[in-house]
Short mmCIF file of C-alpha atoms in Angstrom, two decimals:
data_model
loop_
_atom_site.label_atom_id
_atom_site.label_comp_id
_atom_site.label_asym_id
_atom_site.label_seq_id
_atom_site.Cartn_x
_atom_site.Cartn_y
_atom_site.Cartn_z
CA MET A 236 50.27 -24.65 2.69
CA LEU A 237 47.36 -25.94 4.82
CA HIS A 238 47.80 -29.49 3.29
CA ALA A 239 51.54 -29.73 2.82
CA PRO A 240 53.25 -33.03 3.37
CA GLN A 241 54.59 -33.85 6.85
CA GLN A 242 58.30 -33.78 5.86
CA TYR A 243 58.04 -30.14 4.64
CA LEU A 244 56.12 -29.09 7.80
CA CYS A 245 58.73 -30.78 9.86
CA ARG A 246 61.53 -28.80 7.97
CA MET A 247 59.61 -25.52 8.68
CA HIS A 248 59.42 -26.31 12.35
CA THR A 249 63.14 -26.74 12.42
CA CYS A 250 63.78 -23.44 10.42
CA PRO A 251 61.79 -20.72 12.19
CA HIS A 252 62.68 -18.00 9.59
CA LEU A 253 61.28 -20.13 6.72
CA ARG A 254 58.26 -20.85 8.67
CA TYR A 255 57.55 -17.12 9.44
CA SER A 256 58.19 -16.30 5.76
CA VAL A 257 55.63 -18.84 4.55
CA ILE A 258 53.02 -17.77 7.00
CA GLN A 259 53.33 -14.18 5.92
CA VAL A 260 52.90 -15.16 2.32
CA ARG A 261 49.81 -17.14 3.05
CA GLN A 262 48.38 -14.21 5.11
CA HIS A 263 49.16 -11.80 2.26
CA MET A 264 47.54 -14.06 -0.34
CA GLY A 265 44.46 -14.44 1.82
CA ARG A 266 44.13 -10.63 1.80
CA LEU A 267 44.06 -10.39 -2.04
CA PRO A 268 40.65 -9.92 -3.50
CA SER A 269 38.99 -12.63 -5.55
CA ILE A 270 38.82 -11.33 -9.08
CA ASP A 271 37.26 -13.34 -11.86
CA PRO A 272 39.17 -12.35 -15.15
CA ASN A 273 36.23 -13.98 -17.37
CA THR A 274 33.24 -12.23 -15.95
CA ARG A 275 31.79 -8.89 -16.89
CA SER A 276 34.02 -6.09 -15.10
CA LEU A 277 34.21 -2.38 -14.80
CA LEU A 278 37.62 -0.95 -13.83
CA VAL A 279 37.75 2.48 -12.31
CA CYS A 280 41.11 4.34 -12.41
CA GLY A 281 42.53 7.79 -12.30
CA TYR A 282 44.47 10.19 -10.08
CA PRO A 283 44.10 9.86 -6.34
CA ASN A 284 41.16 11.51 -4.58
CA VAL A 285 39.08 12.02 -7.69
CA GLY A 286 36.09 10.03 -6.49
CA LYS A 287 36.81 6.41 -7.59
CA SER A 288 35.80 4.86 -4.08
CA SER A 289 32.79 7.05 -3.82
CA PHE A 290 31.47 5.82 -7.21
CA MET A 291 32.16 2.23 -6.26
CA ASN A 292 30.24 2.72 -3.02
CA LYS A 293 27.26 4.12 -4.95
CA VAL A 294 26.88 1.51 -7.55
CA THR A 295 27.98 -1.60 -5.54
CA ARG A 296 27.30 -3.20 -2.20
CA ALA A 297 30.94 -2.65 -1.09
CA ASP A 298 31.97 -0.25 1.66
CA VAL A 299 35.23 1.33 0.73
CA GLU A 300 36.92 3.82 2.96
CA VAL A 301 36.60 7.32 1.73
CA GLN A 302 38.95 10.09 3.14
CA PRO A 303 39.89 13.49 2.00
CA TYR A 304 43.52 12.65 1.48
CA ALA A 305 45.35 10.89 -1.32
CA PHE A 306 46.06 7.15 -1.43
CA THR A 307 43.16 6.16 0.86
CA THR A 308 42.84 3.08 -1.30
CA LYS A 309 46.10 1.12 -1.09
CA SER A 310 44.99 -2.25 -2.81
CA LEU A 311 42.48 -3.48 -5.14
CA PHE A 312 38.73 -3.70 -3.97
CA VAL A 313 36.10 -5.66 -5.68
CA GLY A 314 32.33 -5.02 -5.44
CA HIS A 315 29.35 -6.55 -7.31
CA THR A 316 26.29 -4.97 -8.90
CA ASP A 317 23.39 -6.06 -11.14
CA TYR A 318 22.41 -4.98 -14.64
CA LYS A 319 20.13 -6.57 -17.03
CA TYR A 320 19.75 -9.57 -14.73
CA LEU A 321 23.53 -10.18 -14.91
CA ARG A 322 26.12 -10.14 -12.13
CA TRP A 323 28.94 -7.46 -12.75
CA GLN A 324 32.11 -6.81 -10.70
CA VAL A 325 33.32 -3.37 -10.25
CA ILE A 326 37.04 -3.14 -9.45
CA ASP A 327 38.48 0.08 -7.56
CA THR A 328 42.05 0.75 -8.14
CA PRO A 329 44.57 2.81 -6.14
CA GLY A 330 45.43 6.17 -7.51
CA ILE A 331 48.11 6.53 -10.22
CA LEU A 332 50.64 9.43 -10.59
CA ASP A 333 51.96 10.71 -13.84
CA ARG A 334 55.59 9.52 -13.67
CA PRO A 335 57.87 6.83 -15.40
CA LEU A 336 57.08 3.14 -14.71
CA GLU A 337 60.27 2.43 -13.00
CA GLU A 338 59.41 5.11 -10.34
CA ARG A 339 55.92 3.95 -9.52
CA ASN A 340 55.56 2.17 -6.14
CA THR A 341 53.94 -0.98 -5.23
CA ILE A 342 50.42 0.53 -4.78
CA GLU A 343 50.42 2.19 -8.18
CA MET A 344 51.72 -0.99 -9.86
CA GLN A 345 48.58 -2.85 -8.67
CA SER A 346 46.47 -0.48 -10.88
CA ILE A 347 48.89 -0.83 -13.92
CA THR A 348 48.79 -4.50 -13.58
CA ALA A 349 44.99 -4.59 -13.48
CA LEU A 350 44.65 -2.27 -16.44
CA ALA A 351 47.07 -4.58 -18.52
CA HIS A 352 45.70 -7.94 -17.73
CA LEU A 353 42.01 -7.62 -17.12
CA ARG A 354 39.39 -7.48 -19.97
CA ALA A 355 37.00 -4.93 -18.73
CA ALA A 356 35.43 -1.51 -19.42
CA VAL A 357 37.72 1.22 -18.21
CA LEU A 358 36.21 4.27 -16.44
CA TYR A 359 38.92 7.02 -16.34
CA VAL A 360 37.68 9.46 -13.65
CA MET A 361 38.67 13.11 -13.77
CA ASP A 362 38.14 15.73 -11.13
CA ILE A 363 37.16 18.92 -13.05
CA SER A 364 36.92 21.05 -10.00
CA GLU A 365 40.62 20.32 -9.23
CA GLN A 366 40.02 19.70 -5.61
CA CYS A 367 42.08 16.50 -5.69
CA GLY A 368 45.20 18.69 -6.00
CA TYR A 369 45.90 17.95 -9.76
CA THR A 370 44.80 20.20 -12.53
CA ILE A 371 42.80 18.93 -15.64
CA LYS A 372 46.09 19.41 -17.76
CA GLN A 373 47.87 16.98 -15.45
CA GLN A 374 44.96 14.52 -15.43
CA ALA A 375 44.86 14.67 -19.26
CA ALA A 376 48.62 13.98 -19.44
CA LEU A 377 48.31 10.90 -17.27
CA PHE A 378 45.64 9.57 -19.64
CA GLN A 379 48.14 10.03 -22.52
CA SER A 380 50.68 8.19 -20.53
CA ILE A 381 48.71 5.14 -19.70
CA LYS A 382 46.73 5.03 -23.06
CA PRO A 383 48.52 1.92 -24.44
CA LEU A 384 46.89 -0.11 -21.50
CA PHE A 385 43.52 0.80 -22.84
CA ALA A 386 43.74 -1.08 -26.21
CA ASN A 387 40.83 -3.07 -27.29
CA LYS A 388 38.84 -2.11 -24.17
CA PRO A 389 35.81 0.19 -23.92
CA VAL A 390 36.94 3.44 -22.37
CA LEU A 391 34.70 6.15 -20.85
CA ILE A 392 35.85 9.61 -19.62
CA VAL A 393 33.83 10.41 -16.42
CA ALA A 394 33.90 14.11 -15.28
CA ASN A 395 33.26 13.89 -11.55
CA LYS A 396 32.34 16.68 -9.08
CA THR A 397 30.04 18.52 -11.21
CA ASP A 398 28.21 19.74 -8.20
CA VAL A 399 31.15 21.94 -7.59
CA VAL A 400 32.04 23.08 -11.11
CA ALA A 401 29.76 22.24 -14.08
CA LEU A 402 30.95 21.47 -17.51
CA ALA A 403 29.45 24.62 -18.84
CA ASP A 404 31.52 26.71 -16.35
CA LEU A 405 34.84 25.47 -17.57
CA SER A 406 37.30 27.62 -19.47
CA ALA A 407 37.66 27.13 -23.11
CA GLU A 408 41.21 25.61 -22.62
CA ASP A 409 40.02 23.07 -19.96
CA ARG A 410 36.94 22.16 -22.05
CA ALA A 411 39.25 21.52 -25.09
CA LEU A 412 41.40 19.30 -23.09
CA LEU A 413 38.41 17.26 -21.95
CA ASP A 414 37.10 16.98 -25.52
CA GLY A 415 40.59 15.92 -26.71
CA VAL A 416 40.75 13.20 -23.94
CA ALA A 417 37.25 11.97 -25.04
CA ALA A 418 38.27 11.67 -28.73
CA GLU A 419 41.42 9.76 -27.76
CA ALA A 420 39.25 7.39 -25.73
CA ALA A 421 36.95 6.89 -28.63
CA LYS A 422 39.94 5.94 -30.92
CA VAL A 423 41.55 3.47 -28.57
CA SER A 424 38.43 1.89 -27.15
CA ALA A 425 36.44 -1.08 -28.56
CA GLY A 426 32.78 -1.74 -28.47
CA GLY A 427 31.72 1.77 -29.38
CA PHE A 428 28.50 2.13 -31.18
CA GLU A 429 28.29 3.14 -34.79
CA GLY A 430 27.23 6.74 -35.23
CA ASP A 431 28.12 7.84 -31.72
CA LYS A 432 27.90 11.62 -31.39
CA PRO A 433 31.14 13.71 -30.63
CA GLY A 434 31.75 13.86 -26.86
CA SER A 435 29.58 10.67 -26.19
CA ASN A 436 32.56 9.21 -24.33
CA LEU A 437 32.59 12.09 -21.87
CA ILE A 438 29.85 11.79 -19.12
CA ALA A 439 29.35 14.10 -16.38
CA MET A 440 28.74 12.69 -12.74
CA SER A 441 28.53 13.84 -9.23
CA THR A 442 29.00 11.13 -6.60
CA LEU A 443 27.86 13.69 -3.73
CA THR A 444 24.36 14.31 -5.32
CA GLU A 445 24.29 10.87 -7.29
CA GLU A 446 23.57 12.84 -10.33
CA GLY A 447 24.70 10.86 -13.54
CA VAL A 448 25.92 7.80 -11.38
CA SER A 449 23.29 5.41 -12.87
CA VAL A 450 23.85 6.78 -16.37
CA VAL A 451 27.59 6.11 -16.15
CA LYS A 452 26.86 2.61 -14.92
CA GLN A 453 24.38 2.02 -17.75
CA ILE A 454 26.42 3.27 -20.55
CA ALA A 455 29.67 1.50 -19.33
CA CYS A 456 27.69 -1.76 -19.18
CA ASP A 457 26.13 -1.42 -22.64
CA ARG A 458 29.58 -0.64 -24.08
CA LEU A 459 31.07 -3.70 -22.63
CA LEU A 460 28.28 -5.98 -23.66
CA ALA A 461 28.71 -4.54 -27.24
CA SER A 462 32.44 -5.24 -27.18
CA ARG A 463 32.10 -8.82 -25.92
CA VAL A 464 29.43 -9.47 -28.71
CA GLU A 465 31.73 -7.93 -31.41
CA ILE A 466 34.73 -10.08 -30.16
CA LYS A 467 32.71 -13.07 -30.47
CA LEU A 468 31.47 -12.28 -33.89
CA LYS A 469 35.09 -11.86 -35.07
CA SER A 470 36.16 -15.18 -33.68
CA LYS A 471 36.12 -18.40 -35.67
CA ARG A 472 33.51 -19.96 -33.52
CA ILE A 473 30.74 -18.02 -35.03
CA ASN A 474 31.13 -19.82 -38.26
CA GLU A 475 30.54 -23.15 -36.45
CA VAL A 476 27.56 -21.81 -34.71
CA GLY A 477 26.13 -20.17 -37.87
CA ASN A 478 26.13 -23.57 -39.70
CA ARG A 479 23.72 -25.07 -37.21
CA ILE A 480 21.17 -22.12 -37.30
CA HIS A 481 18.21 -22.43 -39.63
CA VAL A 482 15.92 -19.52 -40.42
CA ALA A 483 12.47 -20.67 -41.31
CA MET A 484 10.41 -18.62 -43.74
CA PRO A 485 6.64 -18.80 -43.27
CA ARG A 486 4.45 -19.62 -46.37
CA ILE A 487 1.47 -17.39 -47.25
CA ARG A 488 -1.72 -19.11 -46.04
CA ASP A 489 -4.44 -16.70 -47.43
CA GLY A 490 -4.76 -13.25 -49.01
CA THR A 491 -5.04 -11.36 -45.77
CA ALA A 492 -2.40 -8.55 -45.45
CA ARG A 493 -0.35 -8.79 -42.30
CA PRO A 494 2.20 -5.97 -42.30
CA PRO A 495 5.03 -6.09 -39.71
CA ILE A 496 4.48 -4.09 -36.50
CA ILE A 497 7.30 -1.62 -36.03
CA PRO A 498 7.55 0.37 -32.81
CA ALA A 499 7.27 4.15 -33.22
CA SER A 500 10.73 4.60 -31.63
CA VAL A 501 12.34 2.48 -34.39
CA LEU A 502 10.57 4.34 -37.00
CA ALA A 503 11.63 7.80 -35.45
CA LYS A 504 15.25 6.58 -35.32
CA LYS A 505 15.08 5.51 -39.03
CA GLY A 506 13.45 8.66 -40.06
CA LEU A 507 10.30 6.82 -41.31
CA PRO A 508 6.80 8.43 -40.93
CA PRO A 509 4.92 6.91 -38.01
CA ALA A 510 2.17 4.36 -38.75
CA ALA A 511 -1.47 5.42 -38.29
CA PRO A 512 -2.68 4.16 -34.83
CA ARG A 513 -5.62 1.92 -34.86
CA PRO A 514 -8.43 3.48 -32.97
CA THR A 515 -9.17 1.82 -29.63
CA GLU A 516 -12.52 1.44 -27.78
CA ARG A 517 -11.67 4.45 -25.66
CA ASP A 518 -11.00 6.69 -28.76
CA LEU A 519 -14.31 5.51 -30.21
CA GLN A 520 -16.03 6.28 -26.86
CA GLU A 521 -14.68 9.83 -26.69
CA ALA A 522 -15.57 10.41 -30.30
CA GLN A 523 -19.22 9.27 -29.89
CA GLY A 524 -20.34 11.07 -26.83
CA GLY A 525 -18.12 9.79 -24.03
CA ALA A 526 -19.00 7.53 -21.19
CA GLY A 527 -22.76 6.76 -20.60
CA VAL A 528 -23.74 7.72 -24.20
CA TYR A 529 -21.45 5.47 -26.32
CA ASN A 530 -22.63 1.76 -26.69
CA ALA A 531 -19.80 -0.67 -27.50
CA ASP A 532 -20.41 -2.73 -30.61
CA LEU A 533 -20.10 -6.25 -29.51
CA ARG A 534 -20.98 -7.76 -32.90
CA LYS A 535 -18.04 -6.51 -34.87
CA GLN A 536 -15.90 -9.39 -33.47
CA TYR A 537 -18.23 -12.08 -34.48
CA ASP A 538 -16.66 -14.74 -36.74
CA LEU A 539 -19.56 -15.46 -39.19
CA LYS A 540 -19.63 -17.38 -42.36
CA ASP A 541 -21.48 -14.55 -44.08
CA GLU A 542 -20.73 -10.99 -43.11
CA ALA A 543 -24.23 -9.94 -44.04
CA TRP A 544 -25.49 -11.77 -41.12
CA ARG A 545 -23.67 -9.71 -38.55
CA TYR A 546 -26.44 -7.17 -37.78
CA ASP A 547 -29.45 -9.36 -38.29
CA ILE A 548 -32.17 -9.20 -35.67
CA MET A 549 -31.94 -12.28 -33.54
CA PRO A 550 -35.21 -13.78 -32.34
CA GLU A 551 -35.92 -13.86 -28.57
CA ILE A 552 -37.21 -17.27 -27.58
CA ALA A 553 -39.45 -17.79 -24.42
CA ASP A 554 -40.97 -21.11 -23.50
CA GLY A 555 -40.17 -22.55 -26.93
CA HIS A 556 -41.91 -19.70 -28.73
CA ASN A 557 -40.67 -16.65 -30.74
CA VAL A 558 -41.57 -13.43 -28.76
CA LEU A 559 -42.15 -11.51 -32.10
CA ASP A 560 -45.07 -13.90 -32.93
CA PHE A 561 -46.97 -12.44 -30.04
CA VAL A 562 -46.33 -8.82 -30.72
CA ASP A 563 -49.37 -6.70 -31.65
CA PRO A 564 -48.42 -4.23 -34.42
CA ASP A 565 -51.30 -1.87 -33.31
CA ILE A 566 -50.14 -1.84 -29.61
CA ASP A 567 -49.02 1.75 -29.80
CA ALA A 568 -52.51 3.00 -30.95
CA ARG A 569 -54.37 0.94 -28.35
CA LEU A 570 -52.06 2.28 -25.67
CA GLU A 571 -52.85 5.85 -26.71
CA ALA A 572 -56.45 5.21 -26.70
CA LEU A 573 -56.28 3.61 -23.19
CA GLU A 574 -54.36 6.64 -21.83
CA ARG A 575 -57.00 9.10 -23.21
CA GLU A 576 -59.69 7.03 -21.50
CA GLU A 577 -58.04 7.10 -18.23
CA ALA A 578 -57.47 10.89 -18.45
CA ALA A 579 -61.22 11.43 -19.12
CA ALA A 580 -62.17 9.18 -16.15
CA ALA A 581 -59.83 11.03 -13.88
CA ALA A 582 -61.31 14.36 -14.93
CA GLU A 583 -64.81 13.19 -14.50
CA PHE A 584 -63.99 11.90 -10.91
CA GLU A 585 -62.36 15.14 -9.98
CA ALA A 586 -65.42 17.15 -11.16
CA LEU A 587 -67.78 14.86 -9.23
CA ASP A 588 -65.75 15.10 -6.09
CA THR A 589 -65.71 18.94 -6.16
CA GLY A 590 -69.55 19.04 -6.74
CA LEU A 591 -70.10 16.84 -3.61
CA ALA A 592 -67.83 19.04 -1.48
CA ASP A 593 -69.65 22.19 -2.49
CA ASP A 594 -73.24 20.92 -2.37
CA HIS A 595 -73.53 18.58 0.63
CA LEU A 596 -70.92 19.68 3.28
CA SER A 597 -71.16 22.71 5.53
CA GLN A 598 -68.19 24.74 6.69
CA ALA A 599 -67.81 22.75 10.00
CA GLU A 600 -68.22 19.41 8.19
CA TRP A 601 -65.44 20.48 5.64
CA GLU A 602 -63.21 21.42 8.48
CA ASP A 603 -63.92 17.94 10.21
CA LEU A 604 -63.15 16.25 6.99
CA HIS A 605 -59.73 18.13 6.73
CA ARG A 606 -58.82 17.05 10.25
CA ILE A 607 -59.73 13.53 9.54
CA ARG A 608 -57.59 13.49 6.34
CA ASP A 609 -54.67 15.11 8.27
CA ARG A 610 -54.97 12.49 11.01
CA LYS A 611 -54.89 9.76 8.32
CA LYS A 612 -51.85 11.13 6.63
CA ARG A 613 -49.94 11.34 10.04
CA ILE A 614 -50.86 7.70 10.83
CA VAL A 615 -49.76 6.45 7.42
CA ALA A 616 -46.51 8.54 7.72
CA ASP A 617 -45.78 6.93 11.16
CA ASN A 618 -46.51 3.42 9.83
CA ARG A 619 -44.30 3.97 6.86
CA ARG A 620 -41.53 5.35 9.09
CA LYS A 621 -41.82 2.33 11.30
CA ARG A 622 -41.77 -0.14 8.40
CA ALA A 623 -38.71 1.65 6.93
CA ALA A 624 -36.82 1.33 10.15
CA ALA A 625 -37.78 -2.37 10.37
CA ASP A 626 -39.04 -1.80 14.02
CA ASN A 627 -35.40 -1.35 14.90
CA THR A 628 -35.61 2.10 16.46
CA PRO A 629 -34.20 2.42 19.99
CA ARG A 630 -36.77 2.72 22.73
CA ILE A 631 -36.55 6.09 24.42
CA PRO A 632 -38.55 7.41 27.53
CA ARG A 633 -42.03 8.64 26.71
CA THR A 634 -41.25 12.01 28.44
CA LEU A 635 -38.69 12.73 25.63
CA ASP A 636 -41.00 11.39 22.70
CA ALA A 637 -43.93 13.86 22.58
CA PRO A 638 -45.82 12.04 19.67
CA ARG A 639 -45.88 8.90 21.75
CA SER A 640 -46.62 10.43 25.13
CA ARG A 641 -49.67 9.07 26.97
CA THR A 642 -50.01 11.41 29.96
CA ALA A 643 -53.18 11.95 32.27
CA GLU A 644 -53.36 15.54 30.90
CA ARG A 645 -53.59 14.42 27.44
CA MET A 646 -56.13 11.75 28.31
CA LYS A 647 -58.31 14.18 30.19
CA ALA A 648 -58.11 16.75 27.29
CA GLU A 649 -58.86 14.17 24.54
CA LEU A 650 -61.78 12.71 26.53
CA GLY A 651 -63.07 15.97 27.48
CA ALA A 652 -63.20 16.95 23.78
CA LEU A 653 -65.39 14.05 23.15
CA GLY A 654 -67.79 15.16 25.97
CA LEU A 655 -66.75 12.58 28.59
CA ASP A 656 -65.75 13.28 32.17
CA ALA A 657 -62.10 12.16 32.68
CA ALA A 658 -61.57 13.50 36.14
CA ALA A 659 -61.89 10.04 37.85
CA ALA A 660 -59.63 8.34 35.26
CA ALA A 661 -57.08 11.03 35.55
CA ALA A 662 -56.96 10.78 39.39
CA ALA A 663 -56.62 7.03 39.31
CA ALA A 664 -53.91 6.97 36.68
CA PRO A 665 -50.68 7.58 38.88
CA ARG A 666 -51.80 4.85 41.36
CA SER A 667 -52.10 2.11 38.51
CA ARG A 668 -49.60 -0.55 39.13
CA SER A 669 -48.87 -3.92 37.65
CA ARG A 670 -50.71 -6.93 38.80
CA GLY A 671 -47.71 -8.93 40.16
CA ARG A 672 -46.46 -9.52 43.67
CA SER A 673 -49.69 -8.46 45.52
CA LEU A 674 -48.23 -9.46 48.93
CA VAL A 675 -45.09 -7.48 48.58
CA ARG A 676 -46.95 -4.50 47.27
CA LYS A 677 -49.32 -4.59 50.25
CA ARG A 678 -46.34 -4.69 52.68
CA GLU A 679 -44.58 -1.85 50.93
CA ARG A 680 -47.77 0.23 50.94
CA ALA A 681 -48.39 -0.47 54.67
CA GLU A 682 -44.80 0.39 55.55
CA GLY A 683 -44.81 3.53 53.50
CA GLU A 684 -48.22 4.69 54.89
CA GLY A 685 -46.79 4.09 58.48
CA MET A 686 -43.71 6.10 57.75
CA GLU A 687 -45.76 9.02 56.22
CA VAL A 688 -47.90 8.99 59.25
CA ASP A 689 -44.98 9.17 61.51
CA GLY A 690 -43.47 12.06 59.64
CA ALA A 691 -46.73 13.97 59.51
CA GLU A 692 -47.14 13.75 63.35
CA GLY A 693 -43.79 15.40 63.74
CA GLY A 694 -41.81 12.39 64.76
CA GLU A 695 -38.22 11.87 63.81
CA VAL A 696 -37.88 10.20 60.35
CA LYS A 697 -35.60 7.16 60.58
CA ARG A 698 -32.56 7.19 58.32
CA LEU A 699 -31.70 3.92 56.79
CA HIS A 700 -28.13 3.30 56.14
CA SER A 701 -26.24 1.03 53.64
CA SER A 702 -25.43 -2.55 54.85
CA LYS A 703 -21.85 -2.07 53.63
CA SER A 704 -21.03 0.01 56.78
CA ARG A 705 -22.72 0.46 60.20
CA SER A 706 -21.26 3.83 60.68
CA MET A 707 -23.40 6.82 59.33
CA SER A 708 -20.24 8.88 59.01
CA ARG A 709 -18.47 6.25 56.90
CA GLY A 710 -21.25 4.58 55.05
CA ARG A 711 -23.49 5.90 52.31
CA SER A 712 -26.08 8.04 54.09
CA MET A 713 -29.75 7.91 53.15
CA SER A 714 -31.33 10.92 51.67
CA LEU A 715 -34.30 12.66 53.57
CA ALA A 716 -35.35 14.58 50.35
CA ALA A 717 -38.23 13.31 48.39
CA PRO A 718 -37.14 11.39 45.14
CA GLY A 719 -37.17 13.03 41.74
CA ALA A 720 -40.20 13.01 39.48
CA LYS A 721 -38.36 10.75 36.99
CA SER A 722 -37.05 8.23 39.49
CA GLY A 723 -40.27 6.17 39.75
CA LEU A 724 -40.24 6.20 43.58
CA LYS A 725 -43.06 7.35 45.84
CA ASP A 726 -41.14 8.92 48.87
CA SER A 727 -37.81 8.91 50.52
CA ALA A 728 -38.74 5.74 52.66
CA GLN A 729 -39.22 3.89 49.34
CA GLN A 730 -35.97 5.09 47.99
CA ASN A 731 -34.01 4.11 51.02
CA ARG A 732 -35.71 0.67 51.07
CA GLY A 733 -34.59 0.13 47.47
CA ILE A 734 -31.00 0.92 48.42
CA LYS A 735 -31.02 -1.48 51.28
CA MET A 736 -32.43 -4.28 49.02
CA ALA A 737 -29.74 -3.75 46.55
CA ASP A 738 -27.19 -3.79 49.19
CA LYS A 739 -28.53 -7.32 50.45
CA ALA A 740 -28.58 -8.55 46.89
CA GLN A 741 -24.90 -7.68 46.50
CA ILE A 742 -23.95 -9.72 49.68
CA ARG A 743 -24.14 -12.93 47.76
CA MET A 744 -22.25 -11.56 44.85
CA GLY A 745 -19.46 -10.45 47.22
CA ARG A 746 -19.17 -13.94 48.73
CA MET A 747 -18.49 -15.14 45.15
CA ALA A 748 -15.90 -12.45 44.50
CA ARG A 749 -18.11 -11.02 41.67
CA LYS A 750 -18.62 -7.48 40.96
CA GLY A 751 -22.22 -7.99 39.82
CA GLU A 752 -24.40 -10.27 37.94
CA GLY A 753 -22.49 -9.60 34.59
CA ASP A 754 -19.18 -10.56 36.12
CA ARG A 755 -18.05 -13.82 34.42
CA HIS A 756 -14.36 -13.62 35.23
CA ILE A 757 -12.63 -17.01 36.02
CA PRO A 758 -9.58 -16.42 38.16
CA ASP A 759 -6.36 -18.36 37.20
CA LEU A 760 -5.69 -20.08 40.39
CA LYS A 761 -2.86 -22.30 39.18
CA PRO A 762 -0.83 -20.52 36.44
CA LYS A 763 0.60 -22.89 33.89
CA HIS A 764 4.12 -21.62 33.94
CA LEU A 765 4.43 -22.10 37.74
CA PHE A 766 2.89 -25.60 38.01
CA SER A 767 4.18 -27.59 35.00
CA GLY A 768 7.50 -28.95 33.92
CA LYS A 769 10.60 -30.01 35.75
CA ARG A 770 11.78 -28.11 38.77
CA PRO A 771 15.52 -27.21 38.54
CA ARG A 772 17.41 -26.50 41.54
CA GLY A 773 16.84 -23.06 43.15
CA SER A 774 13.38 -22.67 41.64
CA THR A 775 11.17 -24.45 44.30
CA ASP A 776 11.13 -21.59 46.66
CA ARG A 777 9.56 -19.10 44.24
CA ARG A 778 6.93 -21.60 43.33
#
């Protein structure tokens, strides 16, 4: 209709009723689903509100409306799913009522037409909980009435809503009706497997808990594939294809036995005893002591001309010579003799050391010797510790590291133990300074001594203040208390002077807008997004 000739379009314009009818037909045809009759299809049918649309929503990517009242689905819906790397289409049909064909409405006739003309696997869904409003007997009667439409199609009976009522909870009469429907489905269906168990066409499912949904899909797809293969085998085309197939039989090349490898599942299905499993390396490892004890035999896979060569001792060659040519056969006896000689020498040395200590050393000398040995052990231990740490240990204050402390009291005690007078050295130790900046040190000492004299005479001690503020109430006030023992400062004057020097050093940093010497921030004075590109109208003011 979109590409109709011009004269027909002009005739439609002149006849508005005809034009309206044609537009309605086109819209109705556009709403019809696109069904491929040649592809693999699953057709879901049954009474209204038994769970057909819910099953389709679970197994496909379709989104069919599901409501708790009958005839929610009023037309055919098509969804697609994948199984064994193949694309399948699942067709959801409207509900069918058990009444004569001439009394069925247009909605029901869509399902009847699909069942009659589509070659697909039929899933007849039954509600065993009877929440759909129809009893199991009525649903079985509907199956008997539409049974001729299932000819030459794989048919499965799906018992839905098992989450409400299980198959085991059904009465004997209802279970007999279900088994009878399943038996009829096995008779009229095509593609059934040989040797199917009784009741294999009856599958329980619950679309609410999704229990059995995947099993229904798998069995239905397998039945349809088997049916399509069976139909192809019965056709005449199989003879044409078979004439072009050649089966090659291999010839025996040697006397090695190569039996066929049959899976254990196939042997169990055919009732044959399972083949003896070949031991693996893990089995051999567990049988011979486990991991860490078992040594894998790497030579058993060698492909040698003579099997007797497999475990021969292979010579070890070094610098072009066989190592075995230089092995002394009496090496063990010589080694034992050398060990006995070393043991005798060690015993003789111990006896000599014990005699010297008892004969030539007094008690005081013996104690001094022990102290010397302990001192040597500590030095060796400290040296080993430093070497193990690769001289990468953090430096901490001497006051917190007792073994490395070098205080005046320790110096005085150690020198006094040696018989030396360490009073002068201990008195001069706190005043020792580095030999740098002598002029600055003289000025600091002169100013400090002057301030100390002023304070001793009872004069007022001048309080320095921070250069950041001239107001004593607003700025950082100087402390009149003496500095702490760990601060490294002599008195409060020196402490205040240090604060003042720090303030002066910060002035230059403040002029450069830096927080300190470590401030490397580069301010972005001209951001890229504000100073590049064209300027559209109305954006100049914000730049």
